[in-house]
Amino acid sequence: MRTVIIAAVVLGVMVLAGLFAAFGPPGLYAKSETPEFCAGCHNMAPQYEAWFHVGAHRGIKCVDCHLPNENFPLHLTWKSITGMRDLMEWHLGLVSEDPKASERTKTWIQANCQRCHGEIMARVNEDRWCWTCHRQFQHKTTGAVVAQIP
């Protein structure tokens, strides 16, 4: 019984320390939500620059599109899982030179398009990915429409 109590106390202290680091004065949660934090590890400097200078979505953060945002516990769970995976890949040198969205990430991006653009989405065919037609909003082609205007 005493071992269980000690384990519960240690676990509780670890949870409180994690909550303090994430949401307290260190603010790790808020820092890890910034596009600068994302671009610090992902090899996407050209995409970050395009988003920063001419991106139609430059007022929103990477996690607004690339993580589930239906509810906070789901967002936090996947943010933790993908963040730990990204951290491991970075330290093992497994980060791709040409990062691509996984099928899971594509479904999150599509759901976030629908969440933010609900009225418009009600009038369109939802059988396609949003970026099938809106290619100018993909990271590699952000600003392409601006460049085509004479």
Tab-separated table of C-alpha atoms in Angstrom:
chain	number	residue	atom	x	y	z
A	1	MET	CA	0.000	0.000	0.000
A	2	ARG	CA	2.855	2.353	0.877
A	3	THR	CA	4.441	1.789	-2.586
A	4	VAL	CA	1.192	2.734	-4.290
A	5	ILE	CA	0.963	5.961	-2.294
A	6	ILE	CA	4.574	6.873	-3.118
A	7	ALA	CA	3.995	6.108	-6.804
A	8	ALA	CA	0.821	8.247	-6.788
A	9	VAL	CA	2.656	11.149	-5.137
A	10	VAL	CA	5.564	10.916	-7.623
A	11	LEU	CA	3.138	10.749	-10.547
A	12	GLY	CA	1.186	13.719	-9.172
A	13	VAL	CA	4.362	15.781	-8.770
A	14	MET	CA	5.414	14.900	-12.335
A	15	VAL	CA	2.005	15.915	-13.709
A	16	LEU	CA	2.085	19.199	-11.785
A	17	ALA	CA	5.645	19.907	-12.968
A	18	GLY	CA	4.574	19.214	-16.559
A	19	LEU	CA	1.539	21.479	-16.242
A	20	PHE	CA	3.702	24.208	-14.694
A	21	ALA	CA	6.294	23.962	-17.488
A	22	ALA	CA	3.631	23.954	-20.198
A	23	PHE	CA	1.154	26.518	-18.909
A	24	GLY	CA	3.050	28.340	-16.143
A	25	PRO	CA	5.722	31.041	-16.428
A	26	PRO	CA	8.011	28.946	-18.698
A	27	GLY	CA	5.123	28.949	-21.223
A	28	LEU	CA	6.391	25.982	-23.213
A	29	TYR	CA	2.927	25.282	-24.610
A	30	ALA	CA	2.553	28.811	-26.032
A	31	LYS	CA	6.125	28.842	-27.354
A	32	SER	CA	5.649	25.510	-29.096
A	33	GLU	CA	2.542	26.897	-30.855
A	34	THR	CA	4.459	29.605	-32.743
A	35	PRO	CA	5.430	29.196	-36.421
A	36	GLU	CA	8.990	30.191	-35.492
A	37	PHE	CA	9.171	27.193	-33.154
A	38	CYS	CA	7.882	24.856	-35.906
A	39	ALA	CA	10.327	26.251	-38.464
A	40	GLY	CA	13.159	25.799	-35.973
A	41	CYS	CA	13.185	22.031	-36.502
A	42	HIS	CA	11.288	21.307	-39.715
A	43	ASN	CA	13.289	21.762	-42.896
A	44	MET	CA	10.901	24.232	-44.422
A	45	ALA	CA	12.668	27.567	-44.500
A	46	PRO	CA	11.367	28.444	-48.016
A	47	GLN	CA	7.801	27.525	-47.011
A	48	TYR	CA	8.114	29.516	-43.775
A	49	GLU	CA	9.423	32.564	-45.672
A	50	ALA	CA	6.594	32.301	-48.216
A	51	TRP	CA	4.028	32.022	-45.413
A	52	PHE	CA	5.645	34.880	-43.474
A	53	HIS	CA	5.780	37.342	-46.385
A	54	VAL	CA	2.739	36.632	-48.555
A	55	GLY	CA	0.796	33.776	-47.066
A	56	ALA	CA	-2.964	34.226	-47.105
A	57	HIS	CA	-3.012	32.433	-43.760
A	58	ARG	CA	-0.111	34.260	-42.148
A	59	GLY	CA	-2.410	35.451	-39.358
A	60	ILE	CA	-2.797	31.890	-38.101
A	61	LYS	CA	-0.334	29.389	-36.658
A	62	CYS	CA	0.899	26.064	-38.086
A	63	VAL	CA	-1.041	24.148	-35.430
A	64	ASP	CA	-4.278	25.850	-36.485
A	65	CYS	CA	-4.141	23.788	-39.694
A	66	HIS	CA	-1.809	20.865	-39.002
A	67	LEU	CA	-3.329	19.528	-35.762
A	68	PRO	CA	-6.888	18.544	-34.815
A	69	ASN	CA	-8.767	21.461	-33.272
A	70	GLU	CA	-12.182	19.982	-32.488
A	71	ASN	CA	-11.424	20.038	-28.763
A	72	PHE	CA	-8.490	20.867	-26.508
A	73	PRO	CA	-7.754	17.372	-25.086
A	74	LEU	CA	-7.559	15.906	-28.616
A	75	HIS	CA	-5.383	18.825	-29.772
A	76	LEU	CA	-3.060	18.457	-26.778
A	77	THR	CA	-2.805	14.670	-27.196
A	78	TRP	CA	-1.822	14.844	-30.872
A	79	LYS	CA	0.410	17.868	-30.291
A	80	SER	CA	2.314	15.785	-27.735
A	81	ILE	CA	2.484	12.677	-29.935
A	82	THR	CA	3.565	14.470	-33.115
A	83	GLY	CA	5.914	16.749	-31.187
A	84	MET	CA	7.715	13.802	-29.590
A	85	ARG	CA	7.890	12.033	-32.972
A	86	ASP	CA	9.298	15.177	-34.617
A	87	LEU	CA	11.823	15.601	-31.797
A	88	MET	CA	12.982	11.994	-32.171
A	89	GLU	CA	13.255	12.290	-35.969
A	90	TRP	CA	15.230	15.535	-35.616
A	91	HIS	CA	17.770	14.043	-33.232
A	92	LEU	CA	18.126	10.840	-35.274
A	93	GLY	CA	18.645	12.806	-38.489
A	94	LEU	CA	15.509	11.374	-40.059
A	95	VAL	CA	13.863	14.698	-40.945
A	96	SER	CA	12.861	14.766	-44.597
A	97	GLU	CA	14.298	17.436	-46.890
A	98	ASP	CA	10.865	17.644	-48.506
A	99	PRO	CA	8.282	17.264	-45.726
A	100	LYS	CA	4.837	16.081	-46.798
A	101	ALA	CA	1.587	15.850	-44.861
A	102	SER	CA	0.635	12.325	-43.822
A	103	GLU	CA	-2.853	11.015	-44.581
A	104	ARG	CA	-3.837	11.737	-40.958
A	105	THR	CA	-2.516	15.286	-41.209
A	106	LYS	CA	-4.386	15.768	-44.488
A	107	THR	CA	-7.658	14.871	-42.757
A	108	TRP	CA	-6.864	17.397	-39.981
A	109	ILE	CA	-6.049	20.106	-42.539
A	110	GLN	CA	-9.293	19.378	-44.408
A	111	ALA	CA	-11.307	19.474	-41.162
A	112	ASN	CA	-9.677	22.779	-40.210
A	113	CYS	CA	-10.492	24.252	-43.643
A	114	GLN	CA	-14.098	23.210	-43.028
A	115	ARG	CA	-14.016	24.604	-39.474
A	116	CYS	CA	-12.780	28.032	-40.555
A	117	HIS	CA	-14.575	28.305	-43.894
A	118	GLY	CA	-17.833	26.550	-42.974
A	119	GLU	CA	-20.207	28.728	-45.012
A	120	ILE	CA	-18.182	28.380	-48.185
A	121	MET	CA	-17.605	24.671	-47.614
A	122	ALA	CA	-21.363	24.063	-47.454
A	123	ARG	CA	-21.550	25.076	-51.144
A	124	VAL	CA	-18.682	23.009	-52.540
A	125	ASN	CA	-17.869	19.394	-53.295
A	126	GLU	CA	-16.212	18.029	-50.169
A	127	ASP	CA	-14.993	14.859	-51.872
A	128	ARG	CA	-11.749	16.572	-52.812
A	129	TRP	CA	-8.989	18.011	-50.669
A	130	CYS	CA	-9.383	21.789	-50.397
A	131	TRP	CA	-5.873	22.304	-51.780
A	132	THR	CA	-6.745	20.374	-54.938
A	133	CYS	CA	-8.341	23.602	-56.196
A	134	HIS	CA	-6.667	26.124	-53.886
A	135	ARG	CA	-3.094	25.237	-54.782
A	136	GLN	CA	-1.938	28.775	-54.065
A	137	PHE	CA	-2.454	28.129	-50.341
A	138	GLN	CA	-0.043	25.200	-50.238
A	139	HIS	CA	3.274	26.093	-48.677
A	140	LYS	CA	5.305	25.521	-51.827
A	141	THR	CA	3.098	27.742	-53.974
A	142	THR	CA	2.053	30.390	-51.477
A	143	GLY	CA	2.063	33.740	-53.213
A	144	ALA	CA	1.872	32.209	-56.701
A	145	VAL	CA	-1.330	34.132	-57.430
A	146	VAL	CA	0.307	37.384	-56.357
A	147	ALA	CA	3.273	36.658	-58.654
A	148	GLN	CA	0.967	36.103	-61.660
A	149	ILE	CA	-0.751	39.500	-61.404
A	150	PRO	CA	0.762	41.865	-64.033
